Short mmCIF file of C-alpha atoms in Angstrom, two decimals:
data_model
loop_
_atom_site.label_atom_id
_atom_site.label_comp_id
_atom_site.label_asym_id
_atom_site.label_seq_id
_atom_site.Cartn_x
_atom_site.Cartn_y
_atom_site.Cartn_z
CA ARG A 151 -23.15 -8.12 9.08
CA ALA A 152 -21.27 -8.52 12.36
CA ARG A 153 -22.09 -5.89 14.98
CA CYS A 154 -19.43 -3.69 16.51
CA ALA A 155 -17.02 -6.47 17.39
CA GLY A 156 -13.26 -6.54 17.55
CA PRO A 157 -11.21 -8.20 14.81
CA PRO A 158 -11.94 -11.96 15.07
CA ASP A 159 -8.37 -13.00 14.05
CA GLY A 160 -9.75 -16.11 12.41
CA GLY A 161 -13.06 -17.68 11.43
CA TRP A 162 -14.39 -16.12 8.25
CA GLY A 163 -11.28 -13.95 8.25
CA TRP A 164 -9.37 -16.82 6.62
CA MET A 165 -11.89 -16.80 3.77
CA ILE A 166 -11.22 -13.07 3.42
CA VAL A 167 -7.50 -13.92 3.20
CA ALA A 168 -8.28 -16.52 0.52
CA GLY A 169 -10.34 -13.98 -1.42
CA CYS A 170 -7.58 -11.36 -1.19
CA PHE A 171 -5.06 -14.02 -2.26
CA LEU A 172 -7.06 -14.63 -5.45
CA VAL A 173 -7.47 -10.89 -6.01
CA THR A 174 -3.68 -10.39 -5.94
CA ILE A 175 -3.24 -13.24 -8.42
CA CYS A 176 -5.80 -11.76 -10.82
CA THR A 177 -4.49 -8.20 -10.50
CA ARG A 178 -0.80 -7.92 -9.61
CA ALA A 179 0.35 -11.24 -11.10
CA VAL A 180 -1.48 -10.59 -14.38
CA THR A 181 0.01 -7.07 -14.49
CA ARG A 182 3.52 -8.48 -14.05
CA CYS A 183 2.93 -11.03 -16.80
CA ILE A 184 2.12 -8.23 -19.25
CA SER A 185 5.89 -7.75 -19.49
CA ILE A 186 6.05 -11.15 -21.25
CA PHE A 187 3.98 -9.60 -24.06
CA PHE A 188 6.52 -6.75 -24.36
CA VAL A 189 8.63 -8.31 -27.12
CA GLU A 190 5.51 -9.52 -28.97
CA PHE A 191 3.94 -6.06 -28.95
CA GLN A 192 7.21 -4.46 -30.04
CA ALA A 193 7.63 -6.85 -32.99
CA TYR A 194 3.97 -6.82 -34.07
CA PHE A 195 3.53 -3.02 -34.04
CA GLY A 196 7.15 -2.16 -34.95
CA GLN A 197 7.64 0.34 -32.12
CA ASP A 198 10.61 1.26 -29.88
CA TYR A 199 11.11 0.46 -26.18
CA ALA A 200 9.74 3.74 -24.83
CA ARG A 201 6.40 3.66 -26.70
CA THR A 202 5.80 -0.03 -25.98
CA ALA A 203 6.59 0.45 -22.27
CA TRP A 204 3.66 2.85 -21.97
CA ILE A 205 1.26 -0.14 -22.01
CA HIS A 206 2.61 -1.56 -18.74
CA SER A 207 2.93 1.94 -17.30
CA ILE A 208 -0.69 2.85 -17.97
CA VAL A 209 -1.97 -0.42 -16.44
CA ASP A 210 0.00 0.19 -13.24
CA CYS A 211 -0.80 3.90 -13.19
CA ALA A 212 -4.55 3.39 -13.68
CA THR A 213 -4.59 0.69 -10.98
CA MET A 214 -2.97 2.96 -8.44
CA LEU A 215 -4.44 6.29 -9.61
CA CYS A 216 -8.00 4.98 -9.22
CA ALA A 217 -7.32 3.20 -5.91
CA PRO A 218 -9.14 5.96 -3.92
CA LEU A 219 -12.18 5.32 -6.12
CA GLY A 220 -12.09 1.67 -5.09
CA SER A 221 -11.90 2.70 -1.43
CA LEU A 222 -14.78 5.17 -1.91
CA ILE A 223 -17.06 2.50 -3.40
CA SER A 224 -16.03 0.05 -0.70
CA ASN A 225 -16.73 2.53 2.12
CA HIS A 226 -20.01 3.96 0.86
CA VAL A 227 -21.58 1.18 -1.23
CA SER A 228 -20.10 -2.27 -0.64
CA CYS A 229 -16.73 -4.00 -0.90
CA GLN A 230 -18.48 -6.89 -2.66
CA VAL A 231 -20.07 -4.63 -5.29
CA GLY A 232 -16.79 -2.80 -5.92
CA ILE A 233 -14.73 -5.97 -6.48
CA MET A 234 -17.36 -7.59 -8.72
CA LEU A 235 -17.64 -4.44 -10.84
CA GLY A 236 -13.85 -4.27 -11.05
CA GLY A 237 -13.69 -7.88 -12.23
CA LEU A 238 -16.13 -7.18 -15.06
CA LEU A 239 -14.22 -4.08 -16.19
CA ALA A 240 -10.80 -5.79 -16.06
CA SER A 241 -12.04 -8.81 -17.99
CA SER A 242 -13.64 -6.57 -20.63
CA GLY A 243 -10.38 -4.65 -21.03
CA LEU A 244 -8.33 -7.81 -21.64
CA ILE A 245 -10.86 -9.23 -24.09
CA LEU A 246 -11.01 -5.97 -26.06
CA SER A 247 -7.20 -5.87 -26.10
CA SER A 248 -7.10 -9.15 -28.01
CA PHE A 249 -8.64 -7.27 -30.96
CA ALA A 250 -6.14 -4.38 -30.85
CA THR A 251 -4.79 -3.02 -34.14
CA SER A 252 -2.52 -0.32 -32.69
CA LEU A 253 -0.63 0.62 -29.55
CA GLU A 254 -3.14 3.39 -28.89
CA HIS A 255 -5.90 0.76 -28.77
CA LEU A 256 -3.88 -1.16 -26.15
CA TYR A 257 -3.29 2.05 -24.17
CA LEU A 258 -7.07 2.42 -23.74
CA SER A 259 -8.23 -1.18 -23.40
CA LEU A 260 -5.34 -2.96 -21.68
CA GLY A 261 -4.09 0.19 -19.95
CA VAL A 262 -7.01 2.32 -18.82
CA LEU A 263 -9.97 -0.11 -18.73
CA THR A 264 -8.14 -3.09 -17.24
CA GLY A 265 -6.25 -0.84 -14.81
CA LEU A 266 -9.50 0.74 -13.62
CA GLY A 267 -10.99 -2.71 -13.01
CA PHE A 268 -7.94 -3.76 -10.99
CA ALA A 269 -8.16 -0.53 -8.95
CA LEU A 270 -11.73 -1.29 -7.84
CA CYS A 271 -10.57 -4.70 -6.55
CA TYR A 272 -7.10 -4.28 -5.09
CA SER A 273 -7.18 -1.80 -2.19
CA PRO A 274 -10.67 -2.80 -0.86
CA ALA A 275 -9.65 -6.48 -0.71
CA ILE A 276 -6.43 -5.63 1.16
CA ALA A 277 -8.30 -3.35 3.58
CA MET A 278 -10.77 -6.15 4.40
CA VAL A 279 -7.91 -8.33 5.67
CA GLY A 280 -6.89 -5.55 8.07
CA LYS A 281 -10.43 -5.39 9.45
CA TYR A 282 -10.54 -9.12 10.25
CA PHE A 283 -7.07 -9.45 11.84
CA ASN A 284 -5.15 -7.72 14.60
CA LYS A 285 -2.77 -10.08 16.46
CA ARG A 286 -1.91 -12.06 13.33
CA LYS A 287 -2.22 -9.17 10.90
CA ALA A 288 1.25 -9.42 9.33
CA LEU A 289 0.90 -13.18 8.79
CA ALA A 290 -2.56 -12.75 7.24
CA TYR A 291 -1.20 -10.06 4.92
CA GLY A 292 1.80 -12.25 4.08
CA ILE A 293 -0.48 -15.08 2.94
CA ALA A 294 -2.86 -12.76 1.09
CA MET A 295 -0.12 -10.81 -0.71
CA SER A 296 1.73 -14.01 -1.66
CA GLY A 297 -0.88 -14.41 -4.39
CA SER A 298 1.19 -11.99 -6.45
CA GLY A 299 4.24 -14.25 -6.28
CA ILE A 300 2.39 -17.53 -6.71
CA GLY A 301 0.43 -16.08 -9.60
CA THR A 302 3.61 -14.85 -11.28
CA PHE A 303 5.30 -18.24 -10.77
CA ILE A 304 2.40 -20.11 -12.38
CA LEU A 305 1.23 -17.59 -14.97
CA ALA A 306 4.63 -16.58 -16.42
CA PRO A 307 5.36 -19.94 -18.14
CA VAL A 308 1.66 -20.49 -18.87
CA VAL A 309 1.38 -17.10 -20.61
CA GLN A 310 4.54 -17.83 -22.63
CA LEU A 311 3.04 -21.17 -23.68
CA LEU A 312 -0.29 -19.52 -24.58
CA ILE A 313 1.52 -16.96 -26.74
CA GLU A 314 3.33 -19.73 -28.61
CA GLN A 315 0.17 -21.77 -29.11
CA PHE A 316 -2.48 -19.08 -29.71
CA SER A 317 -0.47 -15.88 -30.42
CA TRP A 318 -0.61 -12.85 -28.13
CA GLN A 319 -4.24 -12.16 -29.13
CA GLY A 320 -5.41 -15.60 -27.97
CA ALA A 321 -3.37 -15.35 -24.76
CA LEU A 322 -5.05 -12.03 -23.86
CA LEU A 323 -8.48 -13.50 -24.59
CA ILE A 324 -7.84 -16.43 -22.23
CA LEU A 325 -6.50 -14.08 -19.54
CA GLY A 326 -9.72 -12.07 -19.86
CA GLY A 327 -11.74 -15.16 -18.97
CA PHE A 328 -9.39 -15.97 -16.08
CA VAL A 329 -9.73 -12.49 -14.56
CA LEU A 330 -13.51 -12.97 -14.29
CA ASN A 331 -12.69 -14.96 -11.13
CA LEU A 332 -12.49 -11.56 -9.41
CA CYS A 333 -16.30 -11.67 -9.25
CA VAL A 334 -16.04 -14.85 -7.16
CA CYS A 335 -13.50 -13.16 -4.88
CA GLY A 336 -15.90 -10.25 -4.37
CA ALA A 337 -18.65 -12.59 -3.20
CA LEU A 338 -16.40 -13.77 -0.34
CA MET A 339 -15.92 -10.30 1.15
CA ARG A 340 -18.46 -10.38 3.99
CA PRO A 341 -18.51 -6.93 5.69
CA ILE A 342 -17.75 -6.48 9.39
CA SER A 343 -18.29 -3.55 11.79
CA LEU A 344 -15.53 -2.94 14.32
CA LYS A 345 -15.81 -1.23 17.69
CA GLU A 346 -13.95 1.84 16.45
CA ASP A 347 -16.43 2.13 13.56
CA CYS A 348 -19.38 2.27 16.00
CA LYS A 349 -18.28 5.09 18.32
CA THR A 350 -21.01 7.33 19.65
CA ALA A 351 -20.67 11.09 19.74
CA PRO A 352 -19.55 11.25 23.41
CA GLU A 353 -16.81 8.76 22.58
CA ILE A 354 -15.74 10.84 19.59
CA LEU A 355 -15.52 13.90 21.84
CA GLU A 356 -13.03 12.04 24.02
CA GLN A 357 -10.62 11.37 21.15
CA ASN A 358 -7.39 13.36 21.16
CA TYR A 359 -7.36 13.88 17.39
CA VAL A 360 -10.64 15.82 17.40
CA PRO A 361 -9.92 19.59 17.37
CA GLU A 362 -11.46 21.63 20.18
CA THR A 363 -13.58 23.76 17.81
CA GLU A 364 -15.17 20.63 16.33
CA LYS A 365 -15.81 19.25 19.82
CA GLN A 366 -17.69 22.43 20.69
CA GLU A 367 -19.74 22.09 17.50
CA LEU A 368 -20.68 18.50 18.33
CA LYS A 369 -21.65 19.58 21.87
CA ARG A 370 -23.81 22.36 20.45
CA LEU A 371 -25.56 19.91 18.17
CA SER A 372 -26.23 17.56 21.07
CA ILE A 373 -27.67 20.36 23.22
CA CYS A 374 -29.90 21.63 20.43
CA SER A 375 -31.22 18.17 19.66
CA PRO A 376 -33.49 16.70 22.33
CA LEU A 377 -33.53 13.34 20.61
CA ILE A 378 -30.62 10.98 21.21
CA LYS A 379 -31.47 9.34 17.89
CA LEU A 380 -29.90 12.29 16.09
CA TRP A 381 -26.46 11.36 17.44
CA PRO A 382 -25.70 8.57 14.92
CA HIS A 383 -26.52 10.92 12.04
CA GLU A 384 -24.19 13.64 13.34
CA CYS A 385 -21.46 11.06 14.01
CA LEU A 386 -21.81 9.68 10.49
CA CYS A 387 -21.46 13.14 8.95
CA TYR A 388 -18.49 13.92 11.18
CA CYS A 389 -16.69 10.65 10.41
CA SER A 390 -17.27 11.06 6.66
CA TRP A 391 -15.83 14.56 6.84
CA LYS A 392 -12.79 13.36 8.80
CA GLU A 393 -12.20 10.31 6.57
CA TYR A 394 -8.96 11.73 5.14
CA ASP A 395 -7.69 13.49 8.27
CA PHE A 396 -4.64 11.21 8.29
CA LEU A 397 -3.16 13.13 5.34
CA LEU A 398 -1.83 15.73 7.79
CA MET A 399 -0.13 13.19 10.07
CA PRO A 400 3.68 13.70 9.92
CA GLY A 401 4.27 9.94 9.99
CA PHE A 402 1.98 9.39 7.03
CA MET A 403 3.53 12.24 5.04
CA VAL A 404 7.03 10.76 5.44
CA LEU A 405 5.73 7.32 4.45
CA ALA A 406 4.01 8.84 1.41
CA VAL A 407 7.17 10.55 0.12
CA SER A 408 9.24 7.40 0.58
CA ILE A 409 6.63 5.37 -1.32
CA LEU A 410 6.95 7.71 -4.31
CA PHE A 411 10.66 6.86 -4.66
CA MET A 412 10.16 3.18 -3.87
CA ALA A 413 7.45 2.86 -6.55
CA TYR A 414 9.66 4.59 -9.12
CA GLY A 415 12.48 2.13 -8.46
CA CYS A 416 10.57 -1.16 -8.42
CA SER A 417 8.36 -0.83 -11.51
CA PRO A 418 10.86 -0.87 -14.44
CA LEU A 419 12.47 -4.11 -13.35
CA PHE A 420 9.28 -6.10 -13.89
CA VAL A 421 8.99 -4.57 -17.37
CA TYR A 422 12.61 -4.98 -18.48
CA LEU A 423 13.87 -8.13 -16.75
CA VAL A 424 12.72 -10.37 -19.61
CA PRO A 425 13.94 -8.02 -22.43
CA TYR A 426 17.27 -7.56 -20.58
CA ALA A 427 17.71 -11.31 -20.20
CA LEU A 428 17.01 -11.79 -23.92
CA SER A 429 19.54 -9.05 -24.79
CA VAL A 430 22.36 -10.90 -22.97
CA GLY A 431 21.69 -14.18 -24.79
CA VAL A 432 19.17 -15.92 -22.50
CA SER A 433 16.51 -17.97 -24.30
CA HIS A 434 12.80 -17.06 -24.22
CA HIS A 435 11.92 -19.95 -21.91
CA GLN A 436 14.79 -19.17 -19.54
CA ALA A 437 13.76 -15.50 -19.44
CA ALA A 438 10.18 -16.48 -18.56
CA PHE A 439 11.61 -18.88 -15.97
CA LEU A 440 13.42 -15.96 -14.31
CA MET A 441 10.03 -14.31 -13.80
CA SER A 442 8.74 -17.57 -12.35
CA ILE A 443 11.65 -17.76 -9.90
CA LEU A 444 11.07 -14.15 -8.89
CA GLY A 445 7.42 -14.97 -8.32
CA VAL A 446 7.88 -18.09 -6.19
CA ILE A 447 10.57 -16.47 -4.01
CA ASP A 448 8.24 -13.50 -3.69
CA ILE A 449 5.84 -15.91 -1.95
CA ILE A 450 8.49 -16.97 0.55
CA GLY A 451 9.25 -13.31 1.26
CA ASN A 452 5.54 -12.57 1.78
CA ILE A 453 4.89 -15.39 4.23
CA THR A 454 8.18 -15.55 6.14
CA PHE A 455 8.42 -11.78 6.65
CA GLY A 456 4.76 -11.70 7.65
CA TRP A 457 5.31 -14.49 10.19
CA LEU A 458 8.59 -13.07 11.51
CA THR A 459 7.27 -9.54 12.02
CA ASP A 460 4.35 -10.94 14.02
CA ARG A 461 6.81 -12.42 16.53
CA ARG A 462 7.27 -10.52 19.76
CA CYS A 463 10.97 -9.85 19.12
CA LEU A 464 10.36 -8.15 15.73
CA LYS A 465 6.83 -6.77 16.08
CA LYS A 466 8.16 -3.47 17.43
CA HIS A 467 10.72 -3.26 14.62
CA ARG A 468 8.46 -3.61 11.57
CA TYR A 469 9.50 -0.13 10.47
CA PHE A 470 13.17 -1.11 10.20
CA CYS A 471 12.32 -4.45 8.59
CA TYR A 472 10.45 -2.55 5.87
CA LEU A 473 13.23 -0.06 5.13
CA PHE A 474 15.83 -2.86 5.18
CA ALA A 475 13.86 -4.84 2.56
CA VAL A 476 13.47 -1.77 0.31
CA GLY A 477 17.17 -0.97 0.62
CA MET A 478 18.18 -4.53 -0.29
CA ASP A 479 16.05 -4.43 -3.44
CA GLY A 480 17.78 -1.18 -4.36
CA LEU A 481 21.20 -2.84 -4.00
CA CYS A 482 20.03 -5.72 -6.21
CA CYS A 483 19.14 -3.26 -8.97
CA LEU A 484 22.58 -1.64 -8.74
CA PHE A 485 24.32 -4.98 -9.33
CA LEU A 486 22.00 -6.16 -12.14
CA PRO A 487 23.94 -4.60 -15.08
CA VAL A 488 26.99 -6.81 -14.35
CA LEU A 489 24.89 -10.02 -14.34
CA GLN A 490 24.96 -11.09 -17.99
CA SER A 491 24.24 -14.81 -18.00
CA PHE A 492 21.42 -17.08 -16.88
CA PRO A 493 23.38 -18.64 -13.93
CA LEU A 494 24.04 -15.13 -12.58
CA LEU A 495 20.50 -13.86 -13.14
CA VAL A 496 18.99 -16.74 -11.16
CA PRO A 497 20.48 -15.57 -7.79
CA PHE A 498 19.32 -12.05 -8.63
CA SER A 499 15.75 -13.28 -9.10
CA PHE A 500 15.96 -15.09 -5.76
CA THR A 501 17.23 -12.06 -3.83
CA PHE A 502 15.11 -9.38 -5.46
CA GLY A 503 11.99 -11.56 -5.30
CA TYR A 504 12.42 -12.30 -1.60
CA PHE A 505 12.81 -8.69 -0.47
CA ASP A 506 10.13 -7.50 -2.88
CA GLY A 507 7.69 -9.88 -1.21
CA ALA A 508 8.91 -8.71 2.20
CA TYR A 509 8.25 -5.00 1.82
CA VAL A 510 5.01 -5.47 -0.15
CA THR A 511 3.63 -7.44 2.81
CA LEU A 512 4.55 -4.69 5.26
CA ILE A 513 3.06 -1.74 3.32
CA PRO A 514 -0.54 -2.27 4.58
CA VAL A 515 0.73 -3.24 8.05
CA MET A 516 2.74 -0.04 8.38
CA THR A 517 -0.16 2.00 7.01
CA ALA A 518 -2.47 0.49 9.63
CA ASP A 519 0.07 1.25 12.36
CA VAL A 520 0.18 4.91 11.26
CA VAL A 521 -3.53 5.69 10.67
CA GLY A 522 -5.44 2.95 12.53
CA THR A 523 -7.76 0.20 11.30
CA SER A 524 -10.87 2.34 10.87
CA LEU A 525 -9.14 4.58 8.30
CA LEU A 526 -7.17 1.77 6.64
CA SER A 527 -9.31 1.49 3.50
CA SER A 528 -9.06 5.23 2.75
CA ALA A 529 -5.36 5.33 3.65
CA LEU A 530 -4.54 2.36 1.41
CA GLY A 531 -6.41 4.07 -1.39
CA VAL A 532 -4.11 7.08 -0.99
CA VAL A 533 -0.98 4.91 -0.59
CA TYR A 534 -1.65 3.03 -3.82
CA PHE A 535 -2.68 6.30 -5.49
CA LEU A 536 0.84 7.54 -4.74
CA HIS A 537 2.22 4.63 -6.78
CA ALA A 538 0.43 5.94 -9.88
CA ILE A 539 2.76 8.66 -11.18
CA PRO A 540 6.00 6.69 -10.57
CA TYR A 541 4.44 3.63 -12.22
CA LEU A 542 3.37 5.76 -15.18
CA VAL A 543 6.67 7.59 -15.65
CA SER A 544 9.41 5.13 -14.69
CA PRO A 545 9.09 2.42 -17.43
CA PRO A 546 9.02 4.95 -20.33
CA VAL A 547 11.92 6.87 -18.76
CA ALA A 548 13.85 3.61 -18.44
CA GLY A 549 12.96 2.76 -22.05
CA TRP A 550 14.14 6.18 -23.21
CA LEU A 551 17.45 5.61 -21.42
CA VAL A 552 17.80 2.23 -23.14
CA ASP A 553 17.06 3.77 -26.55
CA THR A 554 19.49 6.65 -25.89
CA THR A 555 22.41 4.80 -24.32
CA GLY A 556 22.00 1.43 -26.04
CA SER A 557 22.19 -0.45 -22.71
CA TYR A 558 20.14 -1.10 -19.58
CA THR A 559 22.83 0.10 -17.13
CA ALA A 560 21.55 3.66 -16.62
CA SER A 561 17.96 2.46 -16.18
CA PHE A 562 18.80 -0.09 -13.50
CA LEU A 563 21.16 2.26 -11.65
CA LEU A 564 18.45 4.92 -11.47
CA CYS A 565 16.01 2.34 -10.08
CA GLY A 566 18.50 1.18 -7.46
CA PHE A 567 19.38 4.65 -6.20
CA SER A 568 15.68 5.60 -6.05
CA MET A 569 14.86 2.65 -3.76
CA ILE A 570 17.91 3.24 -1.58
CA PHE A 571 16.89 6.89 -1.16
CA SER A 572 13.38 5.75 -0.14
CA SER A 573 14.88 3.53 2.57
CA ALA A 574 17.32 6.21 3.73
CA LEU A 575 14.53 8.78 4.02
CA LEU A 576 12.58 6.53 6.39
CA CYS A 577 15.72 5.83 8.39
CA PHE A 578 16.51 9.55 8.84
CA ALA A 579 12.89 10.27 9.76
CA ARG A 580 12.96 7.64 12.51
CA LEU A 581 16.31 8.90 13.82
CA ALA A 582 14.93 12.46 13.92
CA LYS A 583 11.89 11.21 15.83
CA LYS A 584 14.11 9.43 18.37
CA ILE A 585 16.26 12.53 18.88
CA LYS A 586 13.12 14.59 19.41
CA ARG A 587 11.83 12.12 22.00
CA THR A 588 15.19 12.14 23.79
CA HIS A 589 15.27 15.93 24.18
CA LEU A 590 11.55 16.47 24.79
CA PRO A 591 11.48 15.48 28.51
CA SER A 592 14.26 17.92 29.38
CA LEU A 593 12.49 20.58 27.30
CA ILE A 594 9.22 20.03 29.15
CA GLY A 595 11.07 20.01 32.46
CA ASN A 596 12.47 23.46 31.82
CA THR A 597 10.98 25.92 34.31
CA ALA A 598 10.84 28.63 31.66
CA LEU A 599 8.26 26.55 29.82
CA LYS A 600 6.06 26.15 32.92
CA GLN A 601 5.93 29.72 34.13
CA HIS A 602 2.84 30.79 32.12
CA ILE A 603 0.24 29.01 34.21
CA TRP A 604 -3.16 30.16 35.40
CA THR A 605 -6.00 28.39 37.15
CA ASN A 606 -9.74 28.65 37.41
CA GLY A 607 -9.67 27.20 40.90
CA ALA A 608 -9.87 23.56 39.82
CA ILE A 609 -7.79 22.93 36.69
CA ALA A 610 -4.29 24.08 35.84
CA TYR A 611 -3.56 25.21 32.28
CA SER A 612 -0.21 25.77 30.55
CA VAL A 613 0.46 28.04 27.57
CA THR A 614 3.70 26.50 26.33
CA ALA A 615 3.68 22.82 27.30
CA GLU A 616 1.43 20.08 28.49
CA LEU A 617 2.20 19.29 32.12
CA ASP A 618 2.49 15.74 33.32
CA GLN A 619 -0.12 14.34 35.69
CA ARG A 620 1.94 14.89 38.86
CA ASP A 621 2.36 18.61 38.11
CA VAL A 622 -1.36 19.02 37.46
CA GLU A 623 -2.30 17.30 40.72
CA PHE A 624 0.27 19.31 42.70
CA LEU A 625 -0.95 22.62 41.30
CA ALA A 626 -4.59 21.69 41.85
CA VAL A 627 -3.92 20.84 45.53
CA ASP A 628 -1.87 23.98 45.99
CA THR A 629 -4.61 26.12 44.43
CA ASN A 630 -7.32 24.63 46.63
CA SER A 631 -5.28 25.24 49.79
CA PHE A 632 -4.67 28.81 48.70
CA SER A 633 -8.40 29.43 48.08
CA ASN A 634 -9.29 27.99 51.53
CA ARG A 635 -7.11 30.58 53.14
#
C-alpha cells in the first residue's frame, strides 16, 4: 500500500484504468445487451412490453440502488474484495437466469442478483481511477469508461449470434462465465493512500468545512489525551462521521437533481432502440448492428471528450461541456420518432452514441470537482444511487406508453424533454452562481454590512460579512494605536 502520496498520474494507475475498462465491459455493456433479449423474452413468456421491460429496469435499478453498498465495502474492507464478490454474485445471477421458467424468476436472478453484483464492482472501480489520476483525470476516465462502448460494439452482435445458435438460455449461461472476469479486474485494484486521506487532527482543524463546534470538540479531545497516539483514532472517527458531508453542498444538490432527470431520459432508449428498429421494418441483424454502432461511437465520445476536457482551453469549462452533451442527447431523442428506416437510424446511433459517451465520462470528473478526491468513492456511490429510481421507472413507463398509444413517439419525446430539462437546470444554476458572484463584492463593500464590528484588541470580527484581508489588517493596526493611547 502506497503511503500518503499524491496521485501518481501514471505507473500502476494505467493498470487501474485497464481494470476499470474491463469492469465497464462486464457491467454496463452486458446490461445494455440485455435489451437484445427483449424480443426473445417477450415471445417465450407471452408478455407485453411493460412487464418485459421490468427485467432491464430492475438490473439497472439494483446496480445503482446498491452503489453506496459497493462504496461502503470499498472504503471499510477492500476495493479488491468488493469487486471479486460482485463478480461472483453477477455471474451466479446470469447462470441462474438461464434456467428461468417465468418473468418473476428473471426479475430476481437477472434483475436483483446480477444487479447487486454489478453494484459492488462499478462505483469502487471508477473511484479508484480518480485516486490514481489528477492532471490526466478526464483522459483516464475517458479510456476507462470507453469499455461500455467497446463492450456494446463487440457483445451486441456476439449475443445475437449466441441466441441464434444456443437460444437465449445458452446465451445467458455463456455471459455468466464471461462476467466472472470481474474477479480478475478486482485483483488489479491495488489500494493507494493520498495526502488528503492522511491528515492529522491539527490539519483537520484548519479546514474551512469543519464547523466551529466540532473543532472545539477535537481540541477538547486533544487536551484531555496526553498521548499523541490517540490522534489518529479520533481523526478516523471524525472522518468516518463526515464521510457524507458533501450531501449538503449546494453544488452537489443541483448536480443530484439534474442526474435524476438525465437518468430518466437515457435509460429507455437502450431498451427500446432494437424493438423500435424492428417495428419500422429493420432486420434483426441490422437492429443489433445499430447497437454496435452506438457502442463504438460511444468509445470515441469517451476518449475524445476526456482528452479535450483535459486541455487547458476546456479544462475550466467541463461543466458546460457536460450540460451540452446531455442536451444534445435529448435533442436526438426528440427526432427519433421521425427516423423510420435503417439509413436514417444509423446517423442517430452515431450522434446519440457520441454524446452519451461524452457525458458519461464527465460524471465522475464533475463529481470529483464538487466534493474532492477523498470523498469521491462515497459521492459516486450516491450519484449512481440516484440513477436507481429513474432506471427502475422509465422503461416500464415507456412500455406502458407504447402499449397505450401503439407507437414509440410519446416515449421518446418524454425521454428527450427530460434530458433537455436536466441540461437546462445545470445551465440556470451556473448562471445564478455567476450573478451571485457579480453582486457579492458590492454587497460586501456596503458600509452597512461592516458597521457591526468589535475587537478583542488583536482580531477584528464582523457579524454580517467576512472582511477581506486589507480591512482586517487596517482595523488591527487602528485598534493597536488606539490602545497605546
